[in-house]
mmCIF file of C-alpha atoms in Angstrom:
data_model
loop_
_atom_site.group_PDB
_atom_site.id
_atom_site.type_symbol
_atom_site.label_atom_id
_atom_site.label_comp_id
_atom_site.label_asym_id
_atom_site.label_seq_id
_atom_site.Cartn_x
_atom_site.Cartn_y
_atom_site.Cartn_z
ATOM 1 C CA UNK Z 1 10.110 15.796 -69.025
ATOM 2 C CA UNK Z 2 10.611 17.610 -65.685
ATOM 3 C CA UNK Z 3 9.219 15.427 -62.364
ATOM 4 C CA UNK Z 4 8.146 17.572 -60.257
ATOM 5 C CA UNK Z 5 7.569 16.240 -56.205
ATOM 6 C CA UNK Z 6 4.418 17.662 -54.275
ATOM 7 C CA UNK Z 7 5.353 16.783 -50.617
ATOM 8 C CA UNK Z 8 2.495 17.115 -47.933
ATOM 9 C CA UNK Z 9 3.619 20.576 -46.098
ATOM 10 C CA UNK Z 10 5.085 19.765 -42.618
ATOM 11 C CA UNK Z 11 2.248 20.629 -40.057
ATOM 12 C CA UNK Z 12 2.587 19.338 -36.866
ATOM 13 C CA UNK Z 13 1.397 19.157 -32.671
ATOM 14 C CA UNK Z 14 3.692 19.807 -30.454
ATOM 15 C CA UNK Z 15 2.704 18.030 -26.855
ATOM 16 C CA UNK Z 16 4.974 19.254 -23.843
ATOM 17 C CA UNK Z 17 6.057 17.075 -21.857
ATOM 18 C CA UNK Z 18 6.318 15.159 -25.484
ATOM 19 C CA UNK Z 19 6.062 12.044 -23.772
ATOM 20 C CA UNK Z 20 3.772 9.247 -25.083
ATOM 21 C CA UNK Z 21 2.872 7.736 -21.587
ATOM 22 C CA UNK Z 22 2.454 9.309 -18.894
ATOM 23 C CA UNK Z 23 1.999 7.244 -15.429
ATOM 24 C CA UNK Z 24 0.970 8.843 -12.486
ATOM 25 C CA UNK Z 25 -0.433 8.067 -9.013
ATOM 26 C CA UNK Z 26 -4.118 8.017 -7.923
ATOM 27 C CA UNK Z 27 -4.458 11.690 -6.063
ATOM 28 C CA UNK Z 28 -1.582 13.151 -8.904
ATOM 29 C CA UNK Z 29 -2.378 16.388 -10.826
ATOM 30 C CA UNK Z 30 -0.428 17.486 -14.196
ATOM 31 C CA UNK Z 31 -0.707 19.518 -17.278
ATOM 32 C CA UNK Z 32 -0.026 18.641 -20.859
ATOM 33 C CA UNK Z 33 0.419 21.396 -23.967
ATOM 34 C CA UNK Z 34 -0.593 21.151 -27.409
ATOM 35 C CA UNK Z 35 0.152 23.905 -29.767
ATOM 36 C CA UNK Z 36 1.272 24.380 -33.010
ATOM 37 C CA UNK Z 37 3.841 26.420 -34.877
ATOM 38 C CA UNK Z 38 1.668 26.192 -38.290
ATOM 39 C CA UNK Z 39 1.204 29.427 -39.971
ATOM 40 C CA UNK Z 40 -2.792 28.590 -39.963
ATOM 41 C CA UNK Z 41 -3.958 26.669 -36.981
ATOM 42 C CA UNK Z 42 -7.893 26.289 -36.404
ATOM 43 C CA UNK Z 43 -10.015 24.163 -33.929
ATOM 44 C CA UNK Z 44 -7.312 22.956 -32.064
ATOM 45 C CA UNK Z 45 -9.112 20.822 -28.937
ATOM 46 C CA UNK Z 46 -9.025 18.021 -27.087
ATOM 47 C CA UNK Z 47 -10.868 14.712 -26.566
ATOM 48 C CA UNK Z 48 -10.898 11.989 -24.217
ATOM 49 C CA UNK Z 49 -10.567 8.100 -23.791
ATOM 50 C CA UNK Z 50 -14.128 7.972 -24.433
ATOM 51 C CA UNK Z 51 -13.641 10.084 -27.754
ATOM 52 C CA UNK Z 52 -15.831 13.242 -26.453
ATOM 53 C CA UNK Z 53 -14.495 16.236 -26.513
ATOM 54 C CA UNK Z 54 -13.101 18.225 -23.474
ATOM 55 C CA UNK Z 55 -14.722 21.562 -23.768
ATOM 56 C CA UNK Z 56 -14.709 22.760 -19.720
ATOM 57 C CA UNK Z 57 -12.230 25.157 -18.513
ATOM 58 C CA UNK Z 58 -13.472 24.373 -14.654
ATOM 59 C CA UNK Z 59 -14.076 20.674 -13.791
ATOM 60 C CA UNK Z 60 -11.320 17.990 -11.996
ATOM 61 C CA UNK Z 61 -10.444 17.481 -15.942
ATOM 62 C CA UNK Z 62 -10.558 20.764 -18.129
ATOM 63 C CA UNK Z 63 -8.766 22.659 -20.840
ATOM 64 C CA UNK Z 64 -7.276 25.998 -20.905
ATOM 65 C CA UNK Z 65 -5.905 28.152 -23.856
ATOM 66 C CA UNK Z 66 -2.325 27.553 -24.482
ATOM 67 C CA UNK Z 67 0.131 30.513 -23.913
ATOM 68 C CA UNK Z 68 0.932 31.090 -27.460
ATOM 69 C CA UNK Z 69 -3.290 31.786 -27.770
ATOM 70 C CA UNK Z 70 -5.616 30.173 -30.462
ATOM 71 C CA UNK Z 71 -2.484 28.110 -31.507
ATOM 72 C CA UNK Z 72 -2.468 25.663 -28.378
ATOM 73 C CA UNK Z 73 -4.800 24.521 -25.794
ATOM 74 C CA UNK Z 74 -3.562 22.793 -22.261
ATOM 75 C CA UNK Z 75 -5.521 20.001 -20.694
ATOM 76 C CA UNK Z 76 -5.038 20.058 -16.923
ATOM 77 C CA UNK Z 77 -5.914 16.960 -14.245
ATOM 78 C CA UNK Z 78 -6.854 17.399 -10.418
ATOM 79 C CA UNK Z 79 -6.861 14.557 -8.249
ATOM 80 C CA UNK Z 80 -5.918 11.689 -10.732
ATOM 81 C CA UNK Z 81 -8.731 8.604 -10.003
ATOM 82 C CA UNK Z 82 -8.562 4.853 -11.634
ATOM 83 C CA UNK Z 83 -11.301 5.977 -14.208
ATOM 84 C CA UNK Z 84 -8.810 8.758 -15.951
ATOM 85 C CA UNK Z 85 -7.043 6.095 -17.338
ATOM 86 C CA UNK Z 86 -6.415 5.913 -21.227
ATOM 87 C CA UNK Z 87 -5.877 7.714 -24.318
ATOM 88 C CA UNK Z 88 -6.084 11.659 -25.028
ATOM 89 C CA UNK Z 89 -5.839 13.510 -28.338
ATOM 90 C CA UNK Z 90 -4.904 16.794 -29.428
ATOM 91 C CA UNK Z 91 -5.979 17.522 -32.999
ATOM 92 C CA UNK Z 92 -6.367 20.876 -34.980
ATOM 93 C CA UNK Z 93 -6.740 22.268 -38.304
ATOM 94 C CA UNK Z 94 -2.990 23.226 -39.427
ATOM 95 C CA UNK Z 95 -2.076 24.804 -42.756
ATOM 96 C CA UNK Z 96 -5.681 22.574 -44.421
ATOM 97 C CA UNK Z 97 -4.308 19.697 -42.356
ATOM 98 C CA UNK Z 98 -5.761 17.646 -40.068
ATOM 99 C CA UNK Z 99 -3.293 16.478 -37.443
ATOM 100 C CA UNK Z 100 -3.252 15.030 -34.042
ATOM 101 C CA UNK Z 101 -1.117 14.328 -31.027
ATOM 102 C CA UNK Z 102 -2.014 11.380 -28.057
ATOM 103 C CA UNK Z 103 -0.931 10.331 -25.126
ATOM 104 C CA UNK Z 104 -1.526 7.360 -23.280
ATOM 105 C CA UNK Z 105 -2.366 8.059 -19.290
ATOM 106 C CA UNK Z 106 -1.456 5.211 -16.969
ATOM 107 C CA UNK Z 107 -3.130 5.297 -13.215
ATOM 108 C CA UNK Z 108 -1.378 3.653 -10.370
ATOM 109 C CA UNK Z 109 -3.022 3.218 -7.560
ATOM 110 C CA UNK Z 110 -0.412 3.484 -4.450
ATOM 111 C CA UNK Z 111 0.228 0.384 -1.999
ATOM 112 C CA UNK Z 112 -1.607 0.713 0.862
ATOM 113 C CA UNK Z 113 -1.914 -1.085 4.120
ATOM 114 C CA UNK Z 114 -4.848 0.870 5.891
ATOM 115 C CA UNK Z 115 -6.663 -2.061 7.130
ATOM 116 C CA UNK Z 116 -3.612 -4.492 8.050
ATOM 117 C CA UNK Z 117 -3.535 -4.482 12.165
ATOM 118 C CA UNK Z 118 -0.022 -3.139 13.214
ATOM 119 C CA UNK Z 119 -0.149 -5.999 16.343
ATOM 120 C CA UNK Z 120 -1.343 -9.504 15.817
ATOM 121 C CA UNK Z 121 -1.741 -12.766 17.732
ATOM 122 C CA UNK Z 122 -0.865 -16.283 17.455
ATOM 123 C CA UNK Z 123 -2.970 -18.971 19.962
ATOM 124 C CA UNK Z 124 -0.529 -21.362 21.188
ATOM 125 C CA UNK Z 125 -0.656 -25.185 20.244
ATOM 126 C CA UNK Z 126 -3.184 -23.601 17.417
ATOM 127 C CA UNK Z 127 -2.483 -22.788 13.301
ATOM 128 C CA UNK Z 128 -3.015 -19.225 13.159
ATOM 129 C CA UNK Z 129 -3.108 -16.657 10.555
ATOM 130 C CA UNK Z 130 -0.827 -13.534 10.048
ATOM 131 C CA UNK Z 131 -2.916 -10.881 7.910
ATOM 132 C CA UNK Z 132 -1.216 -8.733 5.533
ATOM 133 C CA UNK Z 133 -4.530 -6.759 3.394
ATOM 134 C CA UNK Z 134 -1.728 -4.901 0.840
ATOM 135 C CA UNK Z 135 -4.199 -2.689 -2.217
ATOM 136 C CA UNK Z 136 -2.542 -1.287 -4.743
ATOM 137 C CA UNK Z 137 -3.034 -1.092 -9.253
ATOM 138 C CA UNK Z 138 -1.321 -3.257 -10.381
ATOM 139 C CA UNK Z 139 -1.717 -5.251 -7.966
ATOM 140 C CA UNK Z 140 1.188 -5.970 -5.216
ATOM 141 C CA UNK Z 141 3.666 -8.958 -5.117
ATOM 142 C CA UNK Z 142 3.813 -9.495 -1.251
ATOM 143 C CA UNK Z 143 6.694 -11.459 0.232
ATOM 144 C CA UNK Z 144 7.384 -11.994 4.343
ATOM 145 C CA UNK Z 145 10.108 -11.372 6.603
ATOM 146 C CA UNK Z 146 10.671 -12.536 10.594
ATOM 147 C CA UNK Z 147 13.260 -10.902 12.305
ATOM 148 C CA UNK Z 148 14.615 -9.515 8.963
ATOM 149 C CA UNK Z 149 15.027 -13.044 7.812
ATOM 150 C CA UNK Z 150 12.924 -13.875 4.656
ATOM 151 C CA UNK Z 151 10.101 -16.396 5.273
ATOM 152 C CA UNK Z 152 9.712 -19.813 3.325
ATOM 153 C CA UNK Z 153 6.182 -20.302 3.137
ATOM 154 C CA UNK Z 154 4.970 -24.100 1.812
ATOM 155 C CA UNK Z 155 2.219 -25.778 1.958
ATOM 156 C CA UNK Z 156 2.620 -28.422 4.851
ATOM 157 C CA UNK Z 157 5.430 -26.468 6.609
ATOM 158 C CA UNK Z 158 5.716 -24.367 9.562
ATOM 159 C CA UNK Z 159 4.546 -21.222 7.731
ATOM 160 C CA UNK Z 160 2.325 -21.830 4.469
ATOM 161 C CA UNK Z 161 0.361 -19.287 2.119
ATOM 162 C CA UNK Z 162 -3.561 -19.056 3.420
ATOM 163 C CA UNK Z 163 -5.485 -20.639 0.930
ATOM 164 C CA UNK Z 164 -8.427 -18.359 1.282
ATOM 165 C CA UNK Z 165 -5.359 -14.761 0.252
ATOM 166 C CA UNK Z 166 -2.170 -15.748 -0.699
ATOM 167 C CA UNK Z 167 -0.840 -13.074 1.428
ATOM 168 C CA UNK Z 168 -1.643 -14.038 4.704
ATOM 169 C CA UNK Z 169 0.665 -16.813 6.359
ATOM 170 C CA UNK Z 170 -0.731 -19.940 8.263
ATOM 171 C CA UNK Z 171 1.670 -20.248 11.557
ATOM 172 C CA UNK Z 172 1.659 -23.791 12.026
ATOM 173 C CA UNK Z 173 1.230 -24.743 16.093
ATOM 174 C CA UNK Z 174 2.085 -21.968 17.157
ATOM 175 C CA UNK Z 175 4.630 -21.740 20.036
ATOM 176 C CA UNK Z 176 6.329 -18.826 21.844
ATOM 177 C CA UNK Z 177 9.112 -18.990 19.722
ATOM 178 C CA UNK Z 178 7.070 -17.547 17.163
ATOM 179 C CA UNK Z 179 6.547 -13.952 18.360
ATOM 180 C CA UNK Z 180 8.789 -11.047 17.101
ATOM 181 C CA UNK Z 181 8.621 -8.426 14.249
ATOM 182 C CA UNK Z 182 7.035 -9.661 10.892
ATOM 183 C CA UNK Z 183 7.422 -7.541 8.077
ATOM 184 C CA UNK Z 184 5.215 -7.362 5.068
ATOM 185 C CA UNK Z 185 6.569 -6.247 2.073
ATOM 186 C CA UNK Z 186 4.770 -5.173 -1.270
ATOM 187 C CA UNK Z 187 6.034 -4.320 -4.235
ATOM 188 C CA UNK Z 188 4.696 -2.862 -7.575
ATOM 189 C CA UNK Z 189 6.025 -3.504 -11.086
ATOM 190 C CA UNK Z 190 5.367 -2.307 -14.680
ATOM 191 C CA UNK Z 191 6.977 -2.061 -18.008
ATOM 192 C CA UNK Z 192 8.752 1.601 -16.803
ATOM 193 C CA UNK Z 193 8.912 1.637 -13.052
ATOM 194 C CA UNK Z 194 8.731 0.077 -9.843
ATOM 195 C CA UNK Z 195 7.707 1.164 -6.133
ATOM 196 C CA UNK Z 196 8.385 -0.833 -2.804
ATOM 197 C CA UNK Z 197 6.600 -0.480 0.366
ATOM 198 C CA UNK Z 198 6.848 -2.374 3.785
ATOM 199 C CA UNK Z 199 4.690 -2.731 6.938
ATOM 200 C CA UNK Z 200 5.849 -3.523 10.306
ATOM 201 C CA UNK Z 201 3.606 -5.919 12.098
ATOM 202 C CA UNK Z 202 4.375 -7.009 16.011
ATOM 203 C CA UNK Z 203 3.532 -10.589 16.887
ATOM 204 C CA UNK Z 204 2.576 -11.955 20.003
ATOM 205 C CA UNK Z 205 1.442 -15.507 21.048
ATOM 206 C CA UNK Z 206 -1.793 -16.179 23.994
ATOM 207 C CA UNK Z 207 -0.301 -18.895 26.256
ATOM 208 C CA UNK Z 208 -1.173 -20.077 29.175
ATOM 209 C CA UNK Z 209 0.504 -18.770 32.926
ATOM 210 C CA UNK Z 210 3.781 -20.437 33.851
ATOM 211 C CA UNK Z 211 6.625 -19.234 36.059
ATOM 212 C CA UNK Z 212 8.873 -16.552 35.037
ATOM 213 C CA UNK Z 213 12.214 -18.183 34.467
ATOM 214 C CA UNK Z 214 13.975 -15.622 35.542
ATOM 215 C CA UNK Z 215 12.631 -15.845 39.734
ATOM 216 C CA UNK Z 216 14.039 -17.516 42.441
ATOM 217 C CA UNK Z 217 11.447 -19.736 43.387
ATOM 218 C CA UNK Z 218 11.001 -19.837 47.584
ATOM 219 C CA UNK Z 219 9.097 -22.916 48.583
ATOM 220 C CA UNK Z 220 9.156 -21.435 52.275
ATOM 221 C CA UNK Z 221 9.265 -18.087 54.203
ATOM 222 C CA UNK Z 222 9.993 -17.213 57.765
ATOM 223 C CA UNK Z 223 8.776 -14.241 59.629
ATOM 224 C CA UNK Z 224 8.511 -14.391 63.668
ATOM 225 C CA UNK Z 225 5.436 -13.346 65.602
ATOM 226 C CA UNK Z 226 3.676 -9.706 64.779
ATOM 227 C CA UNK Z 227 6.558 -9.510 61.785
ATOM 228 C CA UNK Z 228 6.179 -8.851 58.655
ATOM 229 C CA UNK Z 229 7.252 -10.907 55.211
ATOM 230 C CA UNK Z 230 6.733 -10.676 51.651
ATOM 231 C CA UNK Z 231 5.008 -13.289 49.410
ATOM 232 C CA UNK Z 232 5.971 -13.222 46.075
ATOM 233 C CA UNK Z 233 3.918 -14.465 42.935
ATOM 234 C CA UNK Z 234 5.471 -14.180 39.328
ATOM 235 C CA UNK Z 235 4.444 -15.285 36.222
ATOM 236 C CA UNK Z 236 4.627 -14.713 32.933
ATOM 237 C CA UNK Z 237 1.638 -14.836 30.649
ATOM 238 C CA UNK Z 238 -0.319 -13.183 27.271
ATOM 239 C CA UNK Z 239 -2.467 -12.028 27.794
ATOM 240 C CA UNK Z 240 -1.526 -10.677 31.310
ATOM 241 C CA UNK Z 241 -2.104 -12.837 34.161
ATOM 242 C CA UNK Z 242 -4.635 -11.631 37.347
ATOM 243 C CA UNK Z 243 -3.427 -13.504 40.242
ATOM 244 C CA UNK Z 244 -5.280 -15.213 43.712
ATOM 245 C CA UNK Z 245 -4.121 -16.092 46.922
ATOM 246 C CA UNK Z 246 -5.503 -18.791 48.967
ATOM 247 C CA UNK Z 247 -4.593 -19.689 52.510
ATOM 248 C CA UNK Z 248 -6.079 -23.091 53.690
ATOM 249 C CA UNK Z 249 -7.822 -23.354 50.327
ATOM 250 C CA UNK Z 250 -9.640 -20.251 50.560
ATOM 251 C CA UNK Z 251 -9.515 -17.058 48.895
ATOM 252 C CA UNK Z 252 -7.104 -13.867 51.160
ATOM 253 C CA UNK Z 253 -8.632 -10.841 50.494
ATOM 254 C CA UNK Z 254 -5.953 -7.626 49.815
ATOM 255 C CA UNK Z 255 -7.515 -6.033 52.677
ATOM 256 C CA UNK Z 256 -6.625 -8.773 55.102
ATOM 257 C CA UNK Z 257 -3.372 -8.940 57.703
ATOM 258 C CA UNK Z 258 -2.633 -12.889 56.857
#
């Protein structure tokens, strides 16, 4: 008796780029093809993550016909957003077959500082709080740097995690010693790629007025009569220091010969 094997006739979607992921950034655009080499190919279309079709050929997302005509259609994206996210499938009529194609589209959303102030301030003798606002899908590990050296933040210590956003840092008493360049770092990770990003943050500390260290102090001045000499007064202070002169214990105007 003669066997005879009745294999299912090879009809297949072609997607170009054949990838099965694609991951692209909020604000991206890209196409993907679907056609078919079939010798019979019929309602070949699209559909969404929300399984309706895509029918328009003018809207952000739309389709277009392929270039070898009723055999493919091309779904193009404008201005990737968040919601695009998910799974899209290509599926015709090929040779009496139904077949289908899908790809999975993955939305990152890029790291972004916008509302992070690019110069902050400690209060002397005071805990303060360095602000780092990093956004980004997925969402950012954030890590600290002080002069390019990495910071060990723990609870208790000199520079701790805020426990309101575990990526601003609690300056513990704050002293002059702690102004400089911060950096805040942010980094992205998934399954197939990673992205880095850093923000540059100058730090000042509000003290109070003391003498610059680097004066010679004069406790006295000479001058002879109807001379002249010059007074004088440095000191260093943040924010900047206005500065009075009394004589007797009362106030010397600038317009006045003293």
């Amino acid at each position: 008796m003669e066997n005879k094997s009745h294999s299912k006739p090879e009809s297949l979607l072609t997607l170009s780029p054949s990838e099965t992921t694609h991951m692209k950034f909020v604000g991206d655009g890209f196409f993907v093809a679907c056609e078919s080499n079939g010798k019979n190919v019929q309602r070949v279309m699209w559909t969404g993550p929300d399984g309706n079709p895509i029918t328009t050929y003018r809207a952000r997302i739309h389709i277009e016909d392929g270039s070898s005509g009723h055999r493919g259609v091309d779904i193009f994206f404008r201005n990737i957003t968040m919601k695009d996210r998910g799974k899209y499938t290509c599926s015709a009529n090929v040779d009496g077959n139904e077949v289908e194609a899908s790809f999975e589209l993955v939305i990152f959303k890029p790291i972004d500082f916008s509302d992070t102030p690019p110069e902050q301030y400690l209060e002397e003798g005071r805990d303060s709080t360095l602000i780092c606002n990093v956004h980004g899908e997925p969402v950012p590990n954030v890590s600290w740097k002080r002069n390019r050296n990495t910071l060990k933040l723990s609870a208790g210590k000199k520079f701790s995690s805020h426990p309101e956003n575990p990526n601003w840092v609690v300056v513990r008493n704050a002293t002059l010693e702690d102004k400089g360049q911060y950096i805040c770092t942010a980094i992205q990770l998934s399954q197939k790629t990673s992205t880095l990003k850093t923000f540059e943050i100058k730090v000042k500390v509000h003290h109070k007025p003391f003498p610059n260290p680097s004066s010679n102090h004069i406790n006295e001045s000479y001058s002879y009569i109807t001379g002249v000499v010059n007074l004088t007064c440095e000191a260093l202070a943040e924010p900047q220091a206005n500065f009075t002169w009394l004589k007797d214990d009362n106030i010397v105007n600038s317009t006045e010969n003293v």
